[in-house]
mmCIF file of C-alpha atoms in Angstrom:
data_model
loop_
_atom_site.group_PDB
_atom_site.id
_atom_site.type_symbol
_atom_site.label_atom_id
_atom_site.label_comp_id
_atom_site.label_asym_id
_atom_site.label_seq_id
_atom_site.Cartn_x
_atom_site.Cartn_y
_atom_site.Cartn_z
ATOM 1 C CA UNK A 7 -27.637 10.172 -18.017
ATOM 2 C CA UNK A 8 -24.202 9.886 -16.395
ATOM 3 C CA UNK A 9 -22.769 6.726 -14.903
ATOM 4 C CA UNK A 10 -24.243 6.881 -11.409
ATOM 5 C CA UNK A 11 -21.539 4.773 -9.789
ATOM 6 C CA UNK A 12 -18.721 6.930 -11.098
ATOM 7 C CA UNK A 13 -20.657 10.086 -10.290
ATOM 8 C CA UNK A 14 -20.871 8.923 -6.705
ATOM 9 C CA UNK A 15 -17.180 8.072 -6.526
ATOM 10 C CA UNK A 16 -16.273 11.477 -7.898
ATOM 11 C CA UNK A 17 -18.601 13.351 -5.587
ATOM 12 C CA UNK A 18 -17.154 11.801 -2.416
ATOM 13 C CA UNK A 19 -13.405 11.466 -1.947
ATOM 14 C CA UNK A 20 -11.892 8.593 0.009
ATOM 15 C CA UNK A 21 -11.842 9.311 3.750
ATOM 16 C CA UNK A 22 -8.064 9.617 3.611
ATOM 17 C CA UNK A 23 -8.100 12.173 0.809
ATOM 18 C CA UNK A 24 -11.011 14.032 2.370
ATOM 19 C CA UNK A 25 -9.058 14.435 5.610
ATOM 20 C CA UNK A 26 -5.941 15.472 3.694
ATOM 21 C CA UNK A 27 -7.908 18.207 1.903
ATOM 22 C CA UNK A 28 -9.416 19.331 5.207
ATOM 23 C CA UNK A 29 -5.892 19.533 6.597
ATOM 24 C CA UNK A 30 -4.734 21.785 3.772
ATOM 25 C CA UNK A 31 -7.644 24.136 4.339
ATOM 26 C CA UNK A 32 -7.125 24.127 8.094
ATOM 27 C CA UNK A 33 -3.405 24.927 7.735
ATOM 28 C CA UNK A 34 -4.315 27.928 5.606
ATOM 29 C CA UNK A 35 -6.642 29.112 8.369
ATOM 30 C CA UNK A 36 -4.501 28.706 11.503
ATOM 31 C CA UNK A 37 -0.969 28.052 10.232
ATOM 32 C CA UNK A 38 0.713 24.856 9.131
ATOM 33 C CA UNK A 39 2.645 24.577 12.386
ATOM 34 C CA UNK A 40 -0.608 24.341 14.349
ATOM 35 C CA UNK A 41 -2.089 21.372 12.472
ATOM 36 C CA UNK A 42 -0.776 17.839 13.070
ATOM 37 C CA UNK A 43 -1.602 16.060 9.850
ATOM 38 C CA UNK A 44 -1.209 12.279 10.113
ATOM 39 C CA UNK A 45 -3.690 11.562 7.313
ATOM 40 C CA UNK A 46 -1.784 10.668 4.164
ATOM 41 C CA UNK A 47 0.949 8.107 3.515
ATOM 42 C CA UNK A 48 3.093 10.733 1.820
ATOM 43 C CA UNK A 49 6.827 10.106 2.448
ATOM 44 C CA UNK A 50 8.598 12.956 4.198
ATOM 45 C CA UNK A 51 12.067 11.502 3.656
ATOM 46 C CA UNK A 52 13.664 12.867 0.471
ATOM 47 C CA UNK A 53 14.637 10.624 -2.403
ATOM 48 C CA UNK A 54 18.274 9.474 -2.413
ATOM 49 C CA UNK A 55 20.777 11.956 -3.856
ATOM 50 C CA UNK A 56 21.493 9.402 -6.565
ATOM 51 C CA UNK A 57 17.949 9.878 -7.880
ATOM 52 C CA UNK A 58 18.630 13.547 -8.601
ATOM 53 C CA UNK A 59 22.035 12.718 -10.059
ATOM 54 C CA UNK A 60 20.645 10.097 -12.428
ATOM 55 C CA UNK A 61 17.695 12.257 -13.460
ATOM 56 C CA UNK A 62 20.062 15.091 -14.372
ATOM 57 C CA UNK A 63 22.277 12.684 -16.285
ATOM 58 C CA UNK A 64 19.300 11.300 -18.200
ATOM 59 C CA UNK A 65 18.025 14.771 -19.028
ATOM 60 C CA UNK A 66 21.441 16.007 -20.120
ATOM 61 C CA UNK A 67 22.798 12.992 -21.948
ATOM 62 C CA UNK A 68 20.040 10.604 -23.039
ATOM 63 C CA UNK A 69 18.417 10.846 -26.445
ATOM 64 C CA UNK A 70 15.519 13.244 -25.713
ATOM 65 C CA UNK A 71 13.255 11.638 -28.281
ATOM 66 C CA UNK A 72 13.682 8.217 -26.699
ATOM 67 C CA UNK A 73 13.649 9.585 -23.164
ATOM 68 C CA UNK A 74 10.332 11.402 -23.509
ATOM 69 C CA UNK A 75 8.766 9.252 -26.203
ATOM 70 C CA UNK A 76 6.480 6.262 -25.954
ATOM 71 C CA UNK A 77 7.893 2.974 -24.746
ATOM 72 C CA UNK A 78 6.298 -0.370 -25.513
ATOM 73 C CA UNK A 79 2.818 -0.544 -24.025
ATOM 74 C CA UNK A 80 3.988 -2.887 -21.263
ATOM 75 C CA UNK A 81 7.135 -0.853 -20.598
ATOM 76 C CA UNK A 82 10.636 -0.500 -22.001
ATOM 77 C CA UNK A 83 12.269 -3.887 -22.650
ATOM 78 C CA UNK A 84 15.563 -3.098 -20.935
ATOM 79 C CA UNK A 85 13.737 -1.709 -17.880
ATOM 80 C CA UNK A 86 11.617 -4.823 -17.573
ATOM 81 C CA UNK A 87 14.676 -7.021 -17.972
ATOM 82 C CA UNK A 88 16.438 -5.083 -15.236
ATOM 83 C CA UNK A 89 13.525 -5.483 -12.820
ATOM 84 C CA UNK A 90 13.209 -9.173 -13.627
ATOM 85 C CA UNK A 91 16.930 -9.683 -12.977
ATOM 86 C CA UNK A 92 16.629 -7.872 -9.651
ATOM 87 C CA UNK A 93 13.758 -10.116 -8.541
ATOM 88 C CA UNK A 94 15.636 -13.211 -9.671
ATOM 89 C CA UNK A 95 18.731 -12.228 -7.753
ATOM 90 C CA UNK A 96 16.850 -11.325 -4.594
ATOM 91 C CA UNK A 97 14.324 -14.144 -4.435
ATOM 92 C CA UNK A 98 15.789 -16.915 -6.588
ATOM 93 C CA UNK A 99 13.117 -16.623 -9.283
ATOM 94 C CA UNK A 100 13.175 -17.120 -13.055
ATOM 95 C CA UNK A 101 11.407 -13.971 -14.209
ATOM 96 C CA UNK A 102 11.931 -12.545 -17.666
ATOM 97 C CA UNK A 103 10.979 -9.240 -19.216
ATOM 98 C CA UNK A 104 7.643 -10.698 -20.274
ATOM 99 C CA UNK A 105 6.696 -11.314 -16.669
ATOM 100 C CA UNK A 106 6.931 -7.584 -15.896
ATOM 101 C CA UNK A 107 4.397 -4.885 -16.800
ATOM 102 C CA UNK A 108 5.287 -1.274 -15.933
ATOM 103 C CA UNK A 109 2.534 0.739 -14.264
ATOM 104 C CA UNK A 110 1.691 4.136 -12.792
ATOM 105 C CA UNK A 111 2.295 2.962 -9.241
ATOM 106 C CA UNK A 112 0.842 0.095 -7.224
ATOM 107 C CA UNK A 113 -2.743 1.356 -7.479
ATOM 108 C CA UNK A 114 -2.701 0.985 -11.253
ATOM 109 C CA UNK A 115 -0.950 -2.368 -10.850
ATOM 110 C CA UNK A 116 -3.716 -3.718 -8.601
ATOM 111 C CA UNK A 117 -6.438 -2.259 -10.810
ATOM 112 C CA UNK A 118 -4.944 -3.801 -13.967
ATOM 113 C CA UNK A 119 -4.435 -7.171 -12.288
ATOM 114 C CA UNK A 120 -8.014 -7.359 -11.035
ATOM 115 C CA UNK A 121 -9.363 -6.432 -14.459
ATOM 116 C CA UNK A 122 -7.135 -9.068 -16.034
ATOM 117 C CA UNK A 123 -8.315 -11.850 -13.730
ATOM 118 C CA UNK A 124 -11.952 -11.193 -12.836
ATOM 119 C CA UNK A 125 -15.136 -12.024 -14.629
ATOM 120 C CA UNK A 126 -18.480 -10.566 -13.562
ATOM 121 C CA UNK A 127 -19.548 -12.033 -10.234
ATOM 122 C CA UNK A 128 -16.140 -13.311 -9.192
ATOM 123 C CA UNK A 129 -15.188 -12.861 -5.567
ATOM 124 C CA UNK A 130 -11.969 -11.417 -4.158
ATOM 125 C CA UNK A 131 -11.065 -12.206 -0.560
ATOM 126 C CA UNK A 132 -8.991 -9.850 1.545
ATOM 127 C CA UNK A 133 -8.304 -9.334 5.241
ATOM 128 C CA UNK A 134 -9.636 -6.439 7.297
ATOM 129 C CA UNK A 135 -8.239 -3.911 7.839
ATOM 130 C CA UNK A 136 -7.533 -3.262 4.165
ATOM 131 C CA UNK A 137 -6.772 -0.344 1.835
ATOM 132 C CA UNK A 138 -10.169 1.250 1.039
ATOM 133 C CA UNK A 139 -9.648 1.442 -2.729
ATOM 134 C CA UNK A 140 -9.562 -2.370 -2.972
ATOM 135 C CA UNK A 141 -13.352 -2.328 -2.926
ATOM 136 C CA UNK A 142 -13.504 0.328 -5.649
ATOM 137 C CA UNK A 143 -10.973 -1.486 -7.837
ATOM 138 C CA UNK A 144 -12.656 -4.878 -7.399
ATOM 139 C CA UNK A 145 -16.146 -3.645 -8.144
ATOM 140 C CA UNK A 146 -14.922 -1.726 -11.205
ATOM 141 C CA UNK A 147 -13.521 -5.026 -12.501
ATOM 142 C CA UNK A 148 -16.920 -6.699 -12.065
ATOM 143 C CA UNK A 149 -16.101 -8.532 -8.851
ATOM 144 C CA UNK A 150 -17.149 -8.457 -5.219
ATOM 145 C CA UNK A 151 -14.746 -7.831 -2.359
ATOM 146 C CA UNK A 152 -15.262 -9.950 0.747
ATOM 147 C CA UNK A 153 -13.354 -8.984 3.887
ATOM 148 C CA UNK A 154 -12.151 -11.682 6.256
ATOM 149 C CA UNK A 155 -11.125 -11.177 9.875
ATOM 150 C CA UNK A 156 -7.636 -10.993 11.311
ATOM 151 C CA UNK A 157 -6.609 -12.075 14.803
ATOM 152 C CA UNK A 158 -5.994 -9.690 17.708
ATOM 153 C CA UNK A 159 -2.586 -8.757 16.290
ATOM 154 C CA UNK A 160 -3.992 -8.144 12.789
ATOM 155 C CA UNK A 161 -2.504 -11.307 11.318
ATOM 156 C CA UNK A 162 -4.728 -13.114 8.769
ATOM 157 C CA UNK A 163 -7.141 -15.675 10.186
ATOM 158 C CA UNK A 164 -6.298 -18.795 8.177
ATOM 159 C CA UNK A 165 -9.334 -20.720 9.409
ATOM 160 C CA UNK A 166 -11.565 -17.908 8.184
ATOM 161 C CA UNK A 167 -9.799 -18.013 4.820
ATOM 162 C CA UNK A 168 -10.350 -21.749 4.465
ATOM 163 C CA UNK A 169 -13.990 -21.335 5.387
ATOM 164 C CA UNK A 170 -14.534 -18.539 2.868
ATOM 165 C CA UNK A 171 -13.064 -20.255 -0.199
ATOM 166 C CA UNK A 172 -15.791 -21.202 -2.643
ATOM 167 C CA UNK A 173 -16.603 -21.658 -6.301
ATOM 168 C CA UNK A 174 -16.976 -17.863 -6.507
ATOM 169 C CA UNK A 175 -13.434 -17.155 -5.301
ATOM 170 C CA UNK A 176 -11.115 -15.942 -8.046
ATOM 171 C CA UNK A 177 -8.396 -14.242 -6.008
ATOM 172 C CA UNK A 178 -7.055 -13.479 -2.563
ATOM 173 C CA UNK A 179 -5.641 -9.965 -2.223
ATOM 174 C CA UNK A 180 -3.098 -9.354 0.520
ATOM 175 C CA UNK A 181 -1.104 -6.291 1.535
ATOM 176 C CA UNK A 182 2.060 -6.758 3.572
ATOM 177 C CA UNK A 183 3.463 -4.684 5.191
ATOM 178 C CA UNK A 184 -0.113 -3.700 5.772
ATOM 179 C CA UNK A 185 -1.846 -0.396 5.276
ATOM 180 C CA UNK A 186 -3.295 0.608 7.759
ATOM 181 C CA UNK A 187 -1.987 -1.612 10.580
ATOM 182 C CA UNK A 188 1.728 -1.691 9.725
ATOM 183 C CA UNK A 189 1.671 -5.428 10.444
ATOM 184 C CA UNK A 190 3.959 -7.690 8.406
ATOM 185 C CA UNK A 191 2.675 -11.130 7.431
ATOM 186 C CA UNK A 192 5.603 -13.377 8.304
ATOM 187 C CA UNK A 193 6.893 -16.291 6.285
ATOM 188 C CA UNK A 194 4.847 -18.868 8.218
ATOM 189 C CA UNK A 195 1.661 -16.872 7.730
ATOM 190 C CA UNK A 196 2.296 -16.387 4.012
ATOM 191 C CA UNK A 197 3.004 -20.105 3.650
ATOM 192 C CA UNK A 198 -0.219 -20.916 5.487
ATOM 193 C CA UNK A 199 -2.160 -18.723 3.036
ATOM 194 C CA UNK A 200 -0.420 -20.402 0.095
ATOM 195 C CA UNK A 201 -1.065 -23.875 1.524
ATOM 196 C CA UNK A 202 -4.744 -23.090 2.089
ATOM 197 C CA UNK A 203 -5.145 -22.011 -1.533
ATOM 198 C CA UNK A 204 -3.113 -24.915 -2.897
ATOM 199 C CA UNK A 205 -5.106 -27.411 -0.863
ATOM 200 C CA UNK A 206 -8.453 -26.025 -1.960
ATOM 201 C CA UNK A 207 -7.436 -25.863 -5.610
ATOM 202 C CA UNK A 208 -6.102 -29.433 -5.507
ATOM 203 C CA UNK A 209 -9.390 -30.684 -4.032
ATOM 204 C CA UNK A 210 -11.751 -28.757 -6.288
ATOM 205 C CA UNK A 211 -9.827 -28.009 -9.470
ATOM 206 C CA UNK A 212 -10.342 -24.276 -8.874
ATOM 207 C CA UNK A 213 -7.882 -21.666 -10.126
ATOM 208 C CA UNK A 214 -7.428 -19.077 -7.395
ATOM 209 C CA UNK A 215 -4.837 -16.328 -7.701
ATOM 210 C CA UNK A 216 -2.885 -14.701 -4.912
ATOM 211 C CA UNK A 217 -2.350 -10.976 -5.504
ATOM 212 C CA UNK A 218 0.236 -9.377 -3.260
ATOM 213 C CA UNK A 219 0.121 -5.571 -3.066
ATOM 214 C CA UNK A 220 3.626 -4.544 -1.980
ATOM 215 C CA UNK A 221 4.255 -0.780 -2.050
ATOM 216 C CA UNK A 222 5.750 -1.056 1.455
ATOM 217 C CA UNK A 223 7.961 -4.072 0.798
ATOM 218 C CA UNK A 224 11.186 -2.278 1.704
ATOM 219 C CA UNK A 225 9.735 -0.577 4.801
ATOM 220 C CA UNK A 226 10.340 -3.339 7.332
ATOM 221 C CA UNK A 227 12.074 -3.408 10.676
ATOM 222 C CA UNK A 228 14.160 -6.100 12.385
ATOM 223 C CA UNK A 229 13.361 -9.759 11.743
ATOM 224 C CA UNK A 230 10.573 -8.807 9.319
ATOM 225 C CA UNK A 231 13.259 -7.984 6.744
ATOM 226 C CA UNK A 232 13.615 -11.716 6.038
ATOM 227 C CA UNK A 233 10.029 -12.212 4.874
ATOM 228 C CA UNK A 234 9.941 -14.281 1.644
ATOM 229 C CA UNK A 235 8.176 -13.308 -1.558
ATOM 230 C CA UNK A 236 4.819 -14.891 -2.354
ATOM 231 C CA UNK A 237 6.306 -15.620 -5.783
ATOM 232 C CA UNK A 238 8.417 -18.268 -4.032
ATOM 233 C CA UNK A 239 5.483 -19.756 -2.120
ATOM 234 C CA UNK A 240 2.542 -19.983 -4.528
ATOM 235 C CA UNK A 241 2.748 -20.532 -8.271
ATOM 236 C CA UNK A 242 -0.473 -18.745 -9.188
ATOM 237 C CA UNK A 243 0.682 -15.432 -7.721
ATOM 238 C CA UNK A 244 1.033 -11.855 -8.934
ATOM 239 C CA UNK A 245 2.976 -9.056 -7.225
ATOM 240 C CA UNK A 246 2.009 -5.384 -7.518
ATOM 241 C CA UNK A 247 4.858 -3.049 -6.607
ATOM 242 C CA UNK A 248 5.554 0.676 -6.404
ATOM 243 C CA UNK A 249 8.681 2.779 -5.925
ATOM 244 C CA UNK A 250 6.576 5.478 -4.235
ATOM 245 C CA UNK A 251 7.609 4.578 -0.695
ATOM 246 C CA UNK A 252 11.009 2.940 -1.156
ATOM 247 C CA UNK A 253 12.421 5.808 -3.246
ATOM 248 C CA UNK A 254 10.103 8.551 -1.937
ATOM 249 C CA UNK A 255 8.607 9.142 -5.387
ATOM 250 C CA UNK A 256 4.837 8.944 -4.800
ATOM 251 C CA UNK A 257 3.991 11.751 -7.190
ATOM 252 C CA UNK A 258 5.928 10.204 -10.068
ATOM 253 C CA UNK A 259 3.593 7.177 -10.178
ATOM 254 C CA UNK A 260 5.965 4.391 -11.202
ATOM 255 C CA UNK A 261 5.664 0.701 -10.360
ATOM 256 C CA UNK A 262 5.138 -2.694 -11.950
ATOM 257 C CA UNK A 263 3.248 -5.969 -12.043
ATOM 258 C CA UNK A 264 5.229 -9.212 -11.756
ATOM 259 C CA UNK A 265 3.444 -12.334 -13.022
ATOM 260 C CA UNK A 266 4.937 -15.456 -11.494
ATOM 261 C CA UNK A 267 6.828 -17.417 -14.189
ATOM 262 C CA UNK A 268 6.113 -20.623 -12.241
ATOM 263 C CA UNK A 269 2.398 -20.232 -12.983
ATOM 264 C CA UNK A 270 1.110 -22.887 -15.369
ATOM 265 C CA UNK A 271 -0.675 -20.286 -17.502
ATOM 266 C CA UNK A 272 1.819 -17.485 -16.865
ATOM 267 C CA UNK A 273 1.992 -16.338 -20.481
ATOM 268 C CA UNK A 274 -1.802 -16.249 -20.740
ATOM 269 C CA UNK A 275 -2.144 -14.245 -17.511
ATOM 270 C CA UNK A 276 0.513 -11.801 -18.710
ATOM 271 C CA UNK A 277 -1.389 -11.396 -21.979
ATOM 272 C CA UNK A 278 -4.557 -10.663 -19.979
ATOM 273 C CA UNK A 279 -2.605 -8.080 -17.965
ATOM 274 C CA UNK A 280 -1.531 -6.433 -21.232
ATOM 275 C CA UNK A 281 -5.129 -6.504 -22.427
ATOM 276 C CA UNK A 282 -6.455 -4.984 -19.212
ATOM 277 C CA UNK A 283 -3.812 -2.274 -19.386
ATOM 278 C CA UNK A 284 -4.883 -1.531 -22.941
ATOM 279 C CA UNK A 285 -8.595 -1.422 -22.083
ATOM 280 C CA UNK A 286 -8.010 0.865 -19.111
ATOM 281 C CA UNK A 287 -5.608 3.113 -20.982
ATOM 282 C CA UNK A 288 -2.788 2.166 -18.586
ATOM 283 C CA UNK A 289 -0.084 1.760 -21.220
ATOM 284 C CA UNK A 290 3.416 3.203 -21.418
ATOM 285 C CA UNK A 291 4.134 4.207 -17.827
ATOM 286 C CA UNK A 292 6.124 7.485 -17.565
ATOM 287 C CA UNK A 293 9.168 6.961 -19.776
ATOM 288 C CA UNK A 294 11.603 9.136 -17.831
ATOM 289 C CA UNK A 295 10.885 7.355 -14.582
ATOM 290 C CA UNK A 296 11.016 3.947 -16.190
ATOM 291 C CA UNK A 297 14.583 4.795 -17.164
ATOM 292 C CA UNK A 298 15.275 6.143 -13.687
ATOM 293 C CA UNK A 299 14.213 2.987 -11.840
ATOM 294 C CA UNK A 300 16.318 0.931 -14.234
ATOM 295 C CA UNK A 301 19.305 2.768 -12.739
ATOM 296 C CA UNK A 302 18.318 3.189 -9.094
ATOM 297 C CA UNK A 303 15.464 0.724 -8.492
ATOM 298 C CA UNK A 304 17.460 -1.332 -5.993
ATOM 299 C CA UNK A 305 18.166 1.702 -3.818
ATOM 300 C CA UNK A 306 16.020 3.111 -1.009
ATOM 301 C CA UNK A 307 15.643 6.409 0.758
ATOM 302 C CA UNK A 308 16.836 6.678 4.354
ATOM 303 C CA UNK A 309 14.030 4.553 5.727
ATOM 304 C CA UNK A 310 15.589 4.464 9.199
ATOM 305 C CA UNK A 311 13.846 7.792 9.869
ATOM 306 C CA UNK A 312 10.514 5.977 9.874
ATOM 307 C CA UNK A 313 11.812 3.450 12.367
ATOM 308 C CA UNK A 314 12.768 6.249 14.754
ATOM 309 C CA UNK A 315 9.407 7.950 14.229
ATOM 310 C CA UNK A 316 7.659 4.670 14.956
ATOM 311 C CA UNK A 317 9.551 4.116 18.206
ATOM 312 C CA UNK A 318 8.950 7.684 19.393
ATOM 313 C CA UNK A 319 5.230 7.810 18.638
ATOM 314 C CA UNK A 320 4.495 4.235 19.716
ATOM 315 C CA UNK A 321 6.266 4.751 23.032
ATOM 316 C CA UNK A 322 4.438 7.984 23.773
ATOM 317 C CA UNK A 323 1.014 6.646 22.819
ATOM 318 C CA UNK A 324 1.517 3.599 25.034
ATOM 319 C CA UNK A 325 2.639 5.857 27.872
ATOM 320 C CA UNK A 326 -0.525 7.908 27.464
ATOM 321 C CA UNK A 327 -2.681 4.797 27.746
ATOM 322 C CA UNK A 328 -3.687 4.216 24.127
ATOM 323 C CA UNK A 329 -3.976 0.653 22.875
ATOM 324 C CA UNK A 330 -1.665 0.114 19.910
ATOM 325 C CA UNK A 331 0.285 -2.796 18.409
ATOM 326 C CA UNK A 332 3.885 -2.023 17.511
ATOM 327 C CA UNK A 333 4.124 -2.413 13.725
ATOM 328 C CA UNK A 334 6.932 -4.281 11.983
ATOM 329 C CA UNK A 335 6.625 -2.386 8.710
ATOM 330 C CA UNK A 336 5.161 0.436 6.622
ATOM 331 C CA UNK A 337 4.753 3.777 8.377
ATOM 332 C CA UNK A 338 1.404 3.490 10.134
ATOM 333 C CA UNK A 339 0.202 2.989 13.688
ATOM 334 C CA UNK A 340 -3.253 1.524 14.193
ATOM 335 C CA UNK A 341 -4.629 2.891 17.454
ATOM 336 C CA UNK A 342 -7.538 1.409 19.370
ATOM 337 C CA UNK A 343 -10.347 3.913 19.813
ATOM 338 C CA UNK A 344 -11.247 4.563 23.450
ATOM 339 C CA UNK A 345 -14.889 4.586 22.386
ATOM 340 C CA UNK A 346 -16.816 2.228 20.071
ATOM 341 C CA UNK A 347 -17.070 4.711 17.198
ATOM 342 C CA UNK A 348 -13.890 5.290 15.203
ATOM 343 C CA UNK A 349 -15.535 8.284 13.552
ATOM 344 C CA UNK A 350 -16.258 9.980 16.870
ATOM 345 C CA UNK A 351 -12.728 9.278 18.060
ATOM 346 C CA UNK A 352 -11.244 10.858 14.931
ATOM 347 C CA UNK A 353 -13.551 13.866 15.262
ATOM 348 C CA UNK A 354 -12.502 14.401 18.866
ATOM 349 C CA UNK A 355 -8.861 14.168 17.795
ATOM 350 C CA UNK A 356 -9.601 16.831 15.187
ATOM 351 C CA UNK A 357 -10.649 19.176 17.992
ATOM 352 C CA UNK A 358 -7.000 18.964 19.129
ATOM 353 C CA UNK A 359 -5.878 19.584 15.506
ATOM 354 C CA UNK A 360 -4.822 15.924 15.224
ATOM 355 C CA UNK A 361 -5.791 14.523 11.824
ATOM 356 C CA UNK A 362 -6.099 10.734 12.056
ATOM 357 C CA UNK A 363 -8.115 8.440 9.783
ATOM 358 C CA UNK A 364 -11.009 6.441 11.298
ATOM 359 C CA UNK A 365 -10.810 2.713 10.641
ATOM 360 C CA UNK A 366 -14.316 2.530 9.193
ATOM 361 C CA UNK A 367 -12.795 3.207 5.790
ATOM 362 C CA UNK A 368 -10.516 0.211 6.237
ATOM 363 C CA UNK A 369 -13.350 -2.253 6.750
ATOM 364 C CA UNK A 370 -13.083 -2.342 10.535
ATOM 365 C CA UNK A 371 -14.637 -0.406 13.406
ATOM 366 C CA UNK A 372 -12.983 0.887 16.537
ATOM 367 C CA UNK A 373 -9.515 2.055 15.402
ATOM 368 C CA UNK A 374 -7.763 4.983 13.754
ATOM 369 C CA UNK A 375 -4.734 5.111 11.475
ATOM 370 C CA UNK A 376 -1.837 7.444 12.254
ATOM 371 C CA UNK A 377 0.606 7.945 9.392
ATOM 372 C CA UNK A 378 4.030 8.672 10.890
ATOM 373 C CA UNK A 379 5.855 9.337 7.612
ATOM 374 C CA UNK A 380 6.044 12.947 8.769
ATOM 375 C CA UNK A 381 8.868 15.005 10.203
ATOM 376 C CA UNK A 382 10.119 13.898 13.592
ATOM 377 C CA UNK A 383 9.730 17.502 14.690
ATOM 378 C CA UNK A 384 6.004 17.437 13.932
ATOM 379 C CA UNK A 385 5.603 14.259 15.972
ATOM 380 C CA UNK A 386 7.322 15.909 18.937
ATOM 381 C CA UNK A 387 5.155 19.023 18.600
ATOM 382 C CA UNK A 388 2.010 16.895 18.416
ATOM 383 C CA UNK A 389 2.604 15.049 21.699
ATOM 384 C CA UNK A 390 0.854 17.633 23.913
ATOM 385 C CA UNK A 391 -2.195 17.315 21.654
ATOM 386 C CA UNK A 392 -2.145 13.519 21.992
ATOM 387 C CA UNK A 393 -1.836 13.942 25.763
ATOM 388 C CA UNK A 394 -4.855 16.250 25.736
ATOM 389 C CA UNK A 395 -6.760 13.660 23.688
ATOM 390 C CA UNK A 396 -5.830 10.913 26.163
ATOM 391 C CA UNK A 397 -6.945 13.026 29.132
ATOM 392 C CA UNK A 398 -10.264 13.700 27.435
ATOM 393 C CA UNK A 399 -10.899 9.959 27.682
ATOM 394 C CA UNK A 400 -9.374 9.687 31.182
ATOM 395 C CA UNK A 401 -6.612 7.467 29.822
ATOM 396 C CA UNK A 402 -3.811 9.499 31.366
#
């Protein structure tokens, strides 16, 4: 008898991946130029030229045995020291190498962290809309994910958070800039979350962790760039980071976990992270790309392209009559469905060869996610299809 839960997960892809695979098949049928695929958060901006330069230098000049061999399970010491120093310089922290655990991207970082912290029956709170795999990761770690509401602008509802905290709560999992809404939780909102947790823990003696999933940390626009780190706001916090979006390296799967050194039991939590990584087989992240991010981890791709894509698509969708909040980060627009069913809205969009992800997967009804990390040319070519979609609902 196979594991029924895992059999089910393998038999049905996530809605995002399912749509992406449909898009590939559809492009083969009618031509790539005729399909407007906004499904996947796959960066279209190339990695910085320095990435190629440093990779070539590593391949040509580094000791090949060391370069392609195993690192320490938690990651190469000098790489972890470099990342810790970068966080200290940027946010005024006191991280050391043994606060950093190298991972295969942010997904592995979140999965490891949840397995390190949760016991069977523990509850993880998050805010809808949320990344669909949070539920999978939490349940695999023995916990239960509970989604809390946001306000009309997709900012966390602090009153709902305070009302949901209980003896079952082990962690609060946040994602800012947010996938799928693109909303950035500002400094005041992050402080309110931290204060709510601190107040509850002080009253009850509970130990609740704040996990911040930050693969889009560098993808912010305007005033949102000044958002503080949760590591500065709440001692019992853990950051999960990926270079997939900032350096346009999603397929290389490189990221890290940062355990707050200000945490009273920081060393113990880090040890649990190492143990969870061991149990899951998530040890020794790709050695070559560990060495790469040591050299270029503070760089970013030309992220301004996404800002221009955002302005173009947001402006056109508003003009056509769609309801959409202008995002301050990431590379997603969250569009209000003109009908109650997000699934039906996405299916009608598909009739116009527009591939958008219904919000049902994100724990919320009535919206669809549009990923604008695509070529600006594709956005321009898709506008007649969006206009046709709007007219089908008598919006324009």
